[in-house]
PDB file of C-alpha atoms in Angstrom:
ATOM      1  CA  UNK A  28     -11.819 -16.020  13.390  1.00 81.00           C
ATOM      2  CA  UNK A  29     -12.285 -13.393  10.584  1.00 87.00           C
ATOM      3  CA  UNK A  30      -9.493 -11.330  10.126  1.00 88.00           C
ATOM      4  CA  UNK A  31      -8.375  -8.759   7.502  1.00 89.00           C
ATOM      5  CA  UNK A  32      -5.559  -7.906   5.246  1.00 87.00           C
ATOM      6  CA  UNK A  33      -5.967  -4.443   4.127  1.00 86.00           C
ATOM      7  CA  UNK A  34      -2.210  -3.892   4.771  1.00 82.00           C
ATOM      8  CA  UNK A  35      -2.338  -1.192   2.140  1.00 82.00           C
ATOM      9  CA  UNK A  36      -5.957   0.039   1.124  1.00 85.00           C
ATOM     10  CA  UNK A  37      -7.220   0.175   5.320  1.00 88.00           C
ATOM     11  CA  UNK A  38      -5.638   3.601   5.507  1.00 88.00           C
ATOM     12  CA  UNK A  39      -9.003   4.611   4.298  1.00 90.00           C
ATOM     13  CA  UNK A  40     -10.284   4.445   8.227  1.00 89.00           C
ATOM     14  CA  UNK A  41      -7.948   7.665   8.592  1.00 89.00           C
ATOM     15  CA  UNK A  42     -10.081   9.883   5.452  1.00 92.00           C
ATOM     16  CA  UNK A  43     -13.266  11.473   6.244  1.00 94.00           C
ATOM     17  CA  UNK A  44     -14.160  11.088   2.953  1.00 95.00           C
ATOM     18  CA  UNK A  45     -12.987   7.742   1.845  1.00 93.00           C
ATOM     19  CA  UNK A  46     -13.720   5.894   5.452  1.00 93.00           C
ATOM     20  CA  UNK A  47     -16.943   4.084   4.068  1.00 93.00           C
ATOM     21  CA  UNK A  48     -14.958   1.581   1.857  1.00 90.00           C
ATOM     22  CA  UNK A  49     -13.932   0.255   5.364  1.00 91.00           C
ATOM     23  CA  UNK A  50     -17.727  -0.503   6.271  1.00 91.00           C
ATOM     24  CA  UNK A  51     -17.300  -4.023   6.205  1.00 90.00           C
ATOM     25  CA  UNK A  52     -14.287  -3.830   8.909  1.00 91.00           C
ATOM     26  CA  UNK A  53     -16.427  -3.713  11.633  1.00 90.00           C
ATOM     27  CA  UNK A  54     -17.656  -7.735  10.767  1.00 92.00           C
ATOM     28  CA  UNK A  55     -13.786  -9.110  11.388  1.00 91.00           C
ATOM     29  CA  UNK A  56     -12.286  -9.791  14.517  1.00 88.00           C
ATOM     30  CA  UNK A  57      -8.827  -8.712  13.515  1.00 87.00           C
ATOM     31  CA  UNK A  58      -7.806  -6.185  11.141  1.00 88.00           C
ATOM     32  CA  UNK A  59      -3.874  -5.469   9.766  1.00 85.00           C
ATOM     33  CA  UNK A  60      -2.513  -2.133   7.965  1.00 85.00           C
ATOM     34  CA  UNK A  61       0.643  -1.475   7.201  1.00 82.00           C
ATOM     35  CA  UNK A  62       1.455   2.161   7.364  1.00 80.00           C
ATOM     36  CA  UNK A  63       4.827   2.006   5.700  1.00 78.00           C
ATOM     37  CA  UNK A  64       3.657   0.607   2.371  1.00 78.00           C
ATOM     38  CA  UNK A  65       0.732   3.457   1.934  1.00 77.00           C
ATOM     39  CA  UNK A  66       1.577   6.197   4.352  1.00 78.00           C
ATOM     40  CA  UNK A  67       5.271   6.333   3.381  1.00 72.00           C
ATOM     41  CA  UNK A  68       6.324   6.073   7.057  1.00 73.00           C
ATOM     42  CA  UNK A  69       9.472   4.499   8.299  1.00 66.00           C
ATOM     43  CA  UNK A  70       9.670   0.913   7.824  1.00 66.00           C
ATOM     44  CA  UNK A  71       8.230  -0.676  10.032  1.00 75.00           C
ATOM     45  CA  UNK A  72       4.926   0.846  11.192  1.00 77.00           C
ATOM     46  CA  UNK A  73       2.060  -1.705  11.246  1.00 78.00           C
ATOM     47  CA  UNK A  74      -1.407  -2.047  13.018  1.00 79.00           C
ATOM     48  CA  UNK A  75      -3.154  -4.821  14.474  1.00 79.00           C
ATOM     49  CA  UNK A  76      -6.443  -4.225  15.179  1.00 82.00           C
ATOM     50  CA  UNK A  77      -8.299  -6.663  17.107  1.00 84.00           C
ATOM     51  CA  UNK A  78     -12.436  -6.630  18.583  1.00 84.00           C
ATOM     52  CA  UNK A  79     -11.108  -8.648  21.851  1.00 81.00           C
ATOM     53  CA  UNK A  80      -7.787  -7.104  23.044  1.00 71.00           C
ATOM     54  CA  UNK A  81      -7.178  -8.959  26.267  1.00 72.00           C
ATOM     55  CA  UNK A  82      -6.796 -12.368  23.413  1.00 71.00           C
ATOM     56  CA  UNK A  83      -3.642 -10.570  22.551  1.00 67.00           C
ATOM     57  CA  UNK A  84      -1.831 -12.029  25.906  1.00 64.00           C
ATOM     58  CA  UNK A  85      -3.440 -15.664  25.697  1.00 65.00           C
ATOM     59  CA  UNK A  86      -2.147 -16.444  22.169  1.00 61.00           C
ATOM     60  CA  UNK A  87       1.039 -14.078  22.122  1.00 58.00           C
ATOM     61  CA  UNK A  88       2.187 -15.306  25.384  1.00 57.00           C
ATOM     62  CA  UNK A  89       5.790 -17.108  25.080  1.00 56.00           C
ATOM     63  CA  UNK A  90       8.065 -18.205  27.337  1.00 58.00           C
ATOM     64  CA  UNK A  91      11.847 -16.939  26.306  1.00 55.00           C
ATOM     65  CA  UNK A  92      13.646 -16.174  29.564  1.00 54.00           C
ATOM     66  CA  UNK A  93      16.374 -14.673  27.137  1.00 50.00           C
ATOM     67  CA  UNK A  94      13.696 -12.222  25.820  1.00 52.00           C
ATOM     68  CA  UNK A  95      12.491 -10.592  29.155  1.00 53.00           C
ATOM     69  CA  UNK A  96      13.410  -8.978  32.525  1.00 53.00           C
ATOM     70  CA  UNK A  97      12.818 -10.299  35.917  1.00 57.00           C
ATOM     71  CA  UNK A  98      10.107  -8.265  36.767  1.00 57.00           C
ATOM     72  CA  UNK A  99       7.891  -9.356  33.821  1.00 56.00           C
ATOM     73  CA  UNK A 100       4.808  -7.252  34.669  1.00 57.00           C
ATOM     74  CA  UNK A 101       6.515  -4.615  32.450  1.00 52.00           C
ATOM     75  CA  UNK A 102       7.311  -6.514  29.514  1.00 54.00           C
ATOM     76  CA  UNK A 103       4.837  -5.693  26.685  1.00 53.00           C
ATOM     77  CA  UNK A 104       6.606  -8.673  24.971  1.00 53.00           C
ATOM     78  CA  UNK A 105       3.770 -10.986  26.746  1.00 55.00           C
ATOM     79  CA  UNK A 106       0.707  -8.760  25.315  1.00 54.00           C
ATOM     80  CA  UNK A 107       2.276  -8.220  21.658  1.00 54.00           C
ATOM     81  CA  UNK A 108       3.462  -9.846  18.459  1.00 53.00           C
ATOM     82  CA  UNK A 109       7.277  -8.916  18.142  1.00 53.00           C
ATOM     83  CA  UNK A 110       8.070  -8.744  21.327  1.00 48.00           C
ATOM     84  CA  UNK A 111       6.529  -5.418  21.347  1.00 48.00           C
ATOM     85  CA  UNK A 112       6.426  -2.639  18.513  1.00 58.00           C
ATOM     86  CA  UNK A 113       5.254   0.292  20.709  1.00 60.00           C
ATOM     87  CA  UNK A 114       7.385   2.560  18.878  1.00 66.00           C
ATOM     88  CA  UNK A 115       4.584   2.010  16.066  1.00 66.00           C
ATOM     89  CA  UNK A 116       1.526   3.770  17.592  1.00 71.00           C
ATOM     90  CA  UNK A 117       3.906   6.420  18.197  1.00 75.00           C
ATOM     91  CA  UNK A 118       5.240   7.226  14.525  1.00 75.00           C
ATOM     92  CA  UNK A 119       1.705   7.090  13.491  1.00 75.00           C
ATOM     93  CA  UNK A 120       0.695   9.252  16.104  1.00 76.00           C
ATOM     94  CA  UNK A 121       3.604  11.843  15.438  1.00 76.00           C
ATOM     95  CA  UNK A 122       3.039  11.798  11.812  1.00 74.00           C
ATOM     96  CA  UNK A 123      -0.566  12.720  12.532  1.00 74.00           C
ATOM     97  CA  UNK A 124       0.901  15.501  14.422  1.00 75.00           C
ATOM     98  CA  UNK A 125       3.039  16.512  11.354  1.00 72.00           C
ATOM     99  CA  UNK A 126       0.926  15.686   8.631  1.00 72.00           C
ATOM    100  CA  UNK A 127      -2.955  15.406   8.707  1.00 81.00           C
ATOM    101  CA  UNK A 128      -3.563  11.434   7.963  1.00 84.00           C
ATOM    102  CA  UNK A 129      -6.990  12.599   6.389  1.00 88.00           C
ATOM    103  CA  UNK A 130      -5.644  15.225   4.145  1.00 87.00           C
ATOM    104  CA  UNK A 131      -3.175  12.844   3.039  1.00 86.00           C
ATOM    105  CA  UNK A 132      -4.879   9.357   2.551  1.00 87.00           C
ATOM    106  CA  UNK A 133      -7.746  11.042   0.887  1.00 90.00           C
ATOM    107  CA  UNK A 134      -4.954  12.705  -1.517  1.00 88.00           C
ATOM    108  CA  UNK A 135      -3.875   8.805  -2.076  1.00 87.00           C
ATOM    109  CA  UNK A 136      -7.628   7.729  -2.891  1.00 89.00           C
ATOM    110  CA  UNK A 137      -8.231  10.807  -5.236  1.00 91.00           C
ATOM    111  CA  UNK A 138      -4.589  10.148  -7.185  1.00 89.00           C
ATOM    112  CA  UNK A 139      -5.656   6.812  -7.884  1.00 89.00           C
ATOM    113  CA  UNK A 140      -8.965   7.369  -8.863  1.00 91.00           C
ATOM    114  CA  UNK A 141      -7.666  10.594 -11.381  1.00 92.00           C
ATOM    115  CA  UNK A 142      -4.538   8.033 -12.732  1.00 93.00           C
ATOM    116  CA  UNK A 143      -7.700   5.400 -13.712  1.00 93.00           C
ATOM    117  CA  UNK A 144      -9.830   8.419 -15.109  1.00 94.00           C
ATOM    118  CA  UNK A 145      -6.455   8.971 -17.495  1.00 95.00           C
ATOM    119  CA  UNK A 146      -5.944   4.836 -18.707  1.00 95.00           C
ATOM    120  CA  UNK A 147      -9.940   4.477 -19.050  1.00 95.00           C
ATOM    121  CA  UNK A 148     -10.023   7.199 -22.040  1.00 96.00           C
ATOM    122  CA  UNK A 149      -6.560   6.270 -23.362  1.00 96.00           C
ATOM    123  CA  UNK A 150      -7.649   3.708 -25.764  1.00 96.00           C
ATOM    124  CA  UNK A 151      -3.555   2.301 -26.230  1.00 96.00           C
ATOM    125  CA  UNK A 152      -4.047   0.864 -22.365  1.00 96.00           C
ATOM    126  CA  UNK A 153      -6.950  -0.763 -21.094  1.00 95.00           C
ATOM    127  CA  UNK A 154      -7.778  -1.003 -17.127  1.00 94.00           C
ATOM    128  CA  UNK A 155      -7.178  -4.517 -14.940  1.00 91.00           C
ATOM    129  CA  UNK A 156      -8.294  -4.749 -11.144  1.00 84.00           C
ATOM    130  CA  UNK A 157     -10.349  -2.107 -11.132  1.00 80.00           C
ATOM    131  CA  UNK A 158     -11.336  -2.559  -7.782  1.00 79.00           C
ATOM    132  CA  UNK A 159      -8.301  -1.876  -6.316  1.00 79.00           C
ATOM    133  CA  UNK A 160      -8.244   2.183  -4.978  1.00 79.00           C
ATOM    134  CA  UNK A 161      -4.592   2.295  -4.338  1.00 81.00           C
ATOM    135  CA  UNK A 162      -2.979   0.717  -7.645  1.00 85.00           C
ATOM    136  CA  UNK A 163      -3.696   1.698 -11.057  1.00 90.00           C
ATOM    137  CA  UNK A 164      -3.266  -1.528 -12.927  1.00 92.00           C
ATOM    138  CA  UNK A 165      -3.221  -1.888 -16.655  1.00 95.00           C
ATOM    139  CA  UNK A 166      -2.231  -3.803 -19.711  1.00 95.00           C
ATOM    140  CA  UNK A 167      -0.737  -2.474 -23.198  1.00 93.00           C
ATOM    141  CA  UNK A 168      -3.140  -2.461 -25.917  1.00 93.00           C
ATOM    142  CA  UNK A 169      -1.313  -4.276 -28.846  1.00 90.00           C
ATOM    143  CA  UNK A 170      -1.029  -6.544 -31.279  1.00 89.00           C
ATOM    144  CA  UNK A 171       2.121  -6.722 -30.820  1.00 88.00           C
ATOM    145  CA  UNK A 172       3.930  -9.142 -28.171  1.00 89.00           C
ATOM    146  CA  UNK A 173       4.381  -6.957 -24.870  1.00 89.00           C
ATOM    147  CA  UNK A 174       7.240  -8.245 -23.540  1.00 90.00           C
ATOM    148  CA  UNK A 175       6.564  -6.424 -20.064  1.00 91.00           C
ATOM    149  CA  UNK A 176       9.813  -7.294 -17.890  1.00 90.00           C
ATOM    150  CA  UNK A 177      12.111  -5.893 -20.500  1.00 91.00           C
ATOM    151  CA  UNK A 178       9.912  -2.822 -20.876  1.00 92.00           C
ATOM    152  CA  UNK A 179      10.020  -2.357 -16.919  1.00 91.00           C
ATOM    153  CA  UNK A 180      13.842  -3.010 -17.658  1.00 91.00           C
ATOM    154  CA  UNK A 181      14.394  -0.623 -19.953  1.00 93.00           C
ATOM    155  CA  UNK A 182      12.835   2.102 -18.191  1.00 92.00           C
ATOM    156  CA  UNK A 183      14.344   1.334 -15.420  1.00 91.00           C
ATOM    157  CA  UNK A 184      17.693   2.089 -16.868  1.00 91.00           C
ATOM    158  CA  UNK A 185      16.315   6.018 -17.584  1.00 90.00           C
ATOM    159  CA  UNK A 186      15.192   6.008 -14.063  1.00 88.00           C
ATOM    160  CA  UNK A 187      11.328   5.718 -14.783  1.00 86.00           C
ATOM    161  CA  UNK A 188       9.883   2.943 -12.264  1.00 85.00           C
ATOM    162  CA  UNK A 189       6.670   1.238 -12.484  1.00 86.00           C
ATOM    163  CA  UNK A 190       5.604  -1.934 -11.032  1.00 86.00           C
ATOM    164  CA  UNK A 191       4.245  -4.819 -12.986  1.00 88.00           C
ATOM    165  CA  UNK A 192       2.775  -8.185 -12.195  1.00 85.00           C
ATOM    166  CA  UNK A 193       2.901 -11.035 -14.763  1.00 83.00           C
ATOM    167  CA  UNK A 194       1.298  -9.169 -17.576  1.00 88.00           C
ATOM    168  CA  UNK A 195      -0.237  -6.000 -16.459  1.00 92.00           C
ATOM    169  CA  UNK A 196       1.808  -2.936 -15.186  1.00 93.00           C
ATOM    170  CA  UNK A 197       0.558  -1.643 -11.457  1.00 90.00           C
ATOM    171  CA  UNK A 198       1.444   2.130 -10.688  1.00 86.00           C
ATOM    172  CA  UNK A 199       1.100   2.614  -6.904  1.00 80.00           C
ATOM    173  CA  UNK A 200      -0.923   5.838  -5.765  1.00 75.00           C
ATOM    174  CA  UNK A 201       1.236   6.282  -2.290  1.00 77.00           C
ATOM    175  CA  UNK A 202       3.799   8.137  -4.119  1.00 71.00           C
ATOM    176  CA  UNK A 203       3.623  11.616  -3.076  1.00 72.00           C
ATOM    177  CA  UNK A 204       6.326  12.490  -5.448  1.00 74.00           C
ATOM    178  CA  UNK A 205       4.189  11.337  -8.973  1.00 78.00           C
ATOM    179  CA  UNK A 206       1.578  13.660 -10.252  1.00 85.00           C
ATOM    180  CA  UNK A 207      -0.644  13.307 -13.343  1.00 89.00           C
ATOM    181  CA  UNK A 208       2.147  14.774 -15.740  1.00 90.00           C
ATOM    182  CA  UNK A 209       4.489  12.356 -13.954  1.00 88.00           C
ATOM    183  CA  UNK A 210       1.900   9.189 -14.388  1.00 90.00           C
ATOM    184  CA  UNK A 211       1.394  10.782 -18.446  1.00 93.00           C
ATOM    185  CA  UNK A 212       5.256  10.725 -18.982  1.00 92.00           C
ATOM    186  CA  UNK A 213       5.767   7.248 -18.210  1.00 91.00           C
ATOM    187  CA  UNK A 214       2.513   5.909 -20.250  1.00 94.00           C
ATOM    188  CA  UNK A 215       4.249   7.948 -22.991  1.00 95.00           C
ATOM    189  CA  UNK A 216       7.558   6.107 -22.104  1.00 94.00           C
ATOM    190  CA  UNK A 217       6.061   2.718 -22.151  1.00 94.00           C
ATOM    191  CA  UNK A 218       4.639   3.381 -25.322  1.00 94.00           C
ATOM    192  CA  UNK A 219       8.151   4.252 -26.781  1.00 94.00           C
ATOM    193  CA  UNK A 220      10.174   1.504 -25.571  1.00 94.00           C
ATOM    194  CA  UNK A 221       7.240  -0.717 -26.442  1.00 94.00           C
ATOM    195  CA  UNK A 222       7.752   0.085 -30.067  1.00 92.00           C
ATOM    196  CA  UNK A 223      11.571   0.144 -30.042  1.00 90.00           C
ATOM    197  CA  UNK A 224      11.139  -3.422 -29.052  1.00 84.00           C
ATOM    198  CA  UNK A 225      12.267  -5.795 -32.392  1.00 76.00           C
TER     199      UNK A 225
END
Protein backbone atom coordinates (compact mmCIF):
# COMPACT_ATOMS: atom_id res chain seq x y z
CA UNK A 1 0.00 0.00 0.00
CA UNK A 2 1.52 3.41 -1.02
CA UNK A 3 0.05 6.14 0.61
CA UNK A 4 0.84 9.88 0.97
CA UNK A 5 1.35 12.54 3.50
CA UNK A 6 1.10 15.80 1.84
CA UNK A 7 -1.07 17.02 4.78
CA UNK A 8 0.14 20.50 3.98
CA UNK A 9 1.88 20.95 0.46
CA UNK A 10 -1.23 18.57 -1.51
CA UNK A 11 -3.31 21.72 -1.66
CA UNK A 12 -1.42 22.16 -4.83
CA UNK A 13 -4.18 19.66 -6.63
CA UNK A 14 -6.61 22.77 -6.06
CA UNK A 15 -4.03 25.53 -8.30
CA UNK A 16 -4.12 25.48 -11.95
CA UNK A 17 -0.86 26.57 -11.94
CA UNK A 18 0.93 24.76 -9.23
CA UNK A 19 -1.11 21.23 -9.75
CA UNK A 20 1.97 19.51 -11.53
CA UNK A 21 4.05 19.18 -8.27
CA UNK A 22 1.23 16.64 -7.45
CA UNK A 23 2.19 14.44 -10.63
CA UNK A 24 3.45 11.75 -8.70
CA UNK A 25 -0.03 11.43 -6.65
CA UNK A 26 -1.57 9.51 -9.10
CA UNK A 27 1.19 6.33 -8.26
CA UNK A 28 -0.26 6.04 -4.37
CA UNK A 29 -3.19 4.34 -3.35
CA UNK A 30 -4.07 6.74 -0.60
CA UNK A 31 -3.44 10.29 -0.35
CA UNK A 32 -4.03 12.73 3.05
CA UNK A 33 -4.33 16.74 3.13
CA UNK A 34 -5.13 18.59 5.76
CA UNK A 35 -6.98 21.70 4.85
CA UNK A 36 -6.79 23.41 8.20
CA UNK A 37 -3.00 23.61 8.42
CA UNK A 38 -2.64 25.28 4.68
CA UNK A 39 -6.06 26.53 3.76
CA UNK A 40 -6.68 28.22 7.14
CA UNK A 41 -10.07 26.46 7.47
CA UNK A 42 -11.69 25.48 10.69
CA UNK A 43 -9.97 22.87 12.53
CA UNK A 44 -10.67 20.04 11.54
CA UNK A 45 -11.00 19.72 7.75
CA UNK A 46 -8.97 16.78 6.33
CA UNK A 47 -9.03 14.58 3.10
CA UNK A 48 -8.52 11.08 2.50
CA UNK A 49 -8.11 10.24 -0.78
CA UNK A 50 -8.08 6.74 -1.71
CA UNK A 51 -7.78 4.81 -5.64
CA UNK A 52 -10.25 1.91 -4.22
CA UNK A 53 -13.10 3.53 -2.20
CA UNK A 54 -15.32 0.58 -1.47
CA UNK A 55 -11.74 -0.63 0.90
CA UNK A 56 -12.90 2.19 3.05
CA UNK A 57 -15.84 -0.15 4.64
CA UNK A 58 -13.64 -3.47 4.86
CA UNK A 59 -10.86 -1.94 7.01
CA UNK A 60 -12.94 0.94 8.78
CA UNK A 61 -15.64 -1.36 9.71
CA UNK A 62 -16.03 -1.61 13.72
CA UNK A 63 -18.36 -2.97 15.77
CA UNK A 64 -19.41 -0.31 18.73
CA UNK A 65 -23.12 -0.81 19.36
CA UNK A 66 -22.69 2.44 21.56
CA UNK A 67 -21.53 4.31 18.38
CA UNK A 68 -24.51 3.59 15.98
CA UNK A 69 -28.32 3.46 15.43
CA UNK A 70 -30.44 0.50 14.85
CA UNK A 71 -30.92 0.92 11.41
CA UNK A 72 -27.19 0.87 10.50
CA UNK A 73 -27.56 1.24 6.71
CA UNK A 74 -27.36 5.01 7.48
CA UNK A 75 -24.45 5.19 9.57
CA UNK A 76 -21.46 6.55 7.58
CA UNK A 77 -19.52 5.53 10.76
CA UNK A 78 -19.05 1.92 8.95
CA UNK A 79 -17.56 3.54 5.55
CA UNK A 80 -15.28 6.29 7.39
CA UNK A 81 -12.41 6.94 9.76
CA UNK A 82 -13.94 8.98 12.76
CA UNK A 83 -16.98 7.74 12.78
CA UNK A 84 -17.71 9.97 9.96
CA UNK A 85 -16.37 13.63 9.19
CA UNK A 86 -18.91 14.55 6.46
CA UNK A 87 -19.05 17.94 7.69
CA UNK A 88 -15.42 18.10 6.01
CA UNK A 89 -16.24 17.85 2.26
CA UNK A 90 -18.67 20.39 3.07
CA UNK A 91 -16.39 23.30 4.59
CA UNK A 92 -14.14 22.67 1.74
CA UNK A 93 -16.80 22.80 -0.59
CA UNK A 94 -18.34 26.10 0.96
CA UNK A 95 -15.06 27.73 1.17
CA UNK A 96 -14.67 27.05 -2.53
CA UNK A 97 -17.89 28.78 -2.82
CA UNK A 98 -16.50 31.78 -0.80
CA UNK A 99 -13.10 31.87 -1.78
CA UNK A 100 -11.59 30.46 -5.08
CA UNK A 101 -9.20 27.44 -3.73
CA UNK A 102 -7.04 28.17 -6.95
CA UNK A 103 -6.67 31.83 -6.49
CA UNK A 104 -5.75 31.19 -3.07
CA UNK A 105 -3.34 28.10 -2.95
CA UNK A 106 -1.52 29.47 -5.89
CA UNK A 107 -1.19 32.85 -3.70
CA UNK A 108 0.39 30.29 -0.94
CA UNK A 109 2.90 28.73 -3.61
CA UNK A 110 3.91 32.23 -5.04
CA UNK A 111 4.43 33.75 -1.18
CA UNK A 112 6.72 31.09 -0.53
CA UNK A 113 8.57 31.06 -3.49
CA UNK A 114 8.95 35.33 -3.28
CA UNK A 115 9.90 34.86 0.84
CA UNK A 116 12.94 32.29 -0.59
CA UNK A 117 13.74 34.82 -3.52
CA UNK A 118 14.27 37.46 -0.34
CA UNK A 119 16.70 34.88 2.15
CA UNK A 120 18.63 33.58 -1.14
CA UNK A 121 20.12 37.28 -1.84
CA UNK A 122 20.29 38.21 1.87
CA UNK A 123 23.72 37.03 2.49
CA UNK A 124 23.11 37.33 6.79
CA UNK A 125 20.61 34.06 6.25
CA UNK A 126 21.26 31.25 4.17
CA UNK A 127 18.33 28.80 2.79
CA UNK A 128 17.62 25.02 4.44
CA UNK A 129 14.94 22.59 2.84
CA UNK A 130 14.68 24.12 -0.13
CA UNK A 131 12.40 21.77 -1.43
CA UNK A 132 9.77 22.47 0.65
CA UNK A 133 7.04 25.10 -1.33
CA UNK A 134 5.09 25.95 1.71
CA UNK A 135 7.88 26.81 4.45
CA UNK A 136 10.64 29.12 4.04
CA UNK A 137 13.30 27.58 6.19
CA UNK A 138 16.56 29.19 7.09
CA UNK A 139 19.50 29.47 9.38
CA UNK A 140 21.36 32.75 10.78
CA UNK A 141 24.54 33.43 9.18
CA UNK A 142 27.02 33.98 12.14
CA UNK A 143 29.85 33.45 13.85
CA UNK A 144 28.34 34.00 16.60
CA UNK A 145 26.37 31.23 18.75
CA UNK A 146 22.58 31.47 17.56
CA UNK A 147 20.89 30.59 20.38
CA UNK A 148 17.51 30.11 18.33
CA UNK A 149 14.80 29.27 21.15
CA UNK A 150 15.58 32.40 23.05
CA UNK A 151 15.53 34.43 19.85
CA UNK A 152 11.98 32.84 18.98
CA UNK A 153 11.42 33.81 22.77
CA UNK A 154 12.22 37.07 22.65
CA UNK A 155 10.26 37.93 19.75
CA UNK A 156 7.66 36.35 20.88
CA UNK A 157 7.33 38.68 23.77
CA UNK A 158 6.92 41.82 20.97
CA UNK A 159 4.39 39.70 19.32
CA UNK A 160 6.56 38.69 16.19
CA UNK A 161 6.06 34.74 15.65
CA UNK A 162 8.12 32.52 13.62
CA UNK A 163 8.53 28.90 13.80
CA UNK A 164 11.80 27.15 14.24
CA UNK A 165 13.00 23.59 14.27
CA UNK A 166 16.22 22.61 16.12
CA UNK A 167 18.46 25.08 14.43
CA UNK A 168 16.87 26.63 11.48
CA UNK A 169 13.84 29.07 11.69
CA UNK A 170 10.67 27.87 9.32
CA UNK A 171 8.22 30.80 8.30
CA UNK A 172 4.98 29.18 7.06
CA UNK A 173 3.53 30.62 3.65
CA UNK A 174 -0.37 29.86 4.69
CA UNK A 175 -0.52 33.04 6.48
CA UNK A 176 -2.68 35.28 4.61
CA UNK A 177 -2.04 37.99 7.05
CA UNK A 178 2.17 38.21 6.35
CA UNK A 179 3.33 39.97 3.28
CA UNK A 180 6.90 40.59 2.07
CA UNK A 181 7.30 43.82 4.34
CA UNK A 182 5.86 41.64 7.12
CA UNK A 183 8.43 38.53 6.31
CA UNK A 184 11.41 41.72 5.94
CA UNK A 185 10.43 43.09 9.46
CA UNK A 186 10.94 40.03 11.29
CA UNK A 187 14.40 39.02 9.40
CA UNK A 188 15.26 42.57 10.56
CA UNK A 189 13.99 41.60 14.10
CA UNK A 190 15.90 38.43 14.28
CA UNK A 191 18.85 40.16 13.34
CA UNK A 192 18.42 42.63 16.33
CA UNK A 193 17.71 40.39 19.08
CA UNK A 194 20.40 38.17 17.64
CA UNK A 195 22.95 40.80 18.43
CA UNK A 196 21.47 41.96 21.75
CA UNK A 197 22.18 38.44 22.75
CA UNK A 198 25.49 38.54 25.41
Amino acid sequence: WHHIDACVSGVALFSNKYRYLTSSFSHANSLTIDCHKCLNLNQQCSLLLVKEGELLGDVSRITAPYLFHEDSEHDIANRSFQCGRRADGFKLWFCDQLDDLDAQVTLIYDRNARFKSIIAHDPRFSSVLDYSLTHTCFKLVTDKEVRIHEITAALRMEGVFIEYHSDYFRAVAVNDNINEDGFKFILERIIAVHKQQK
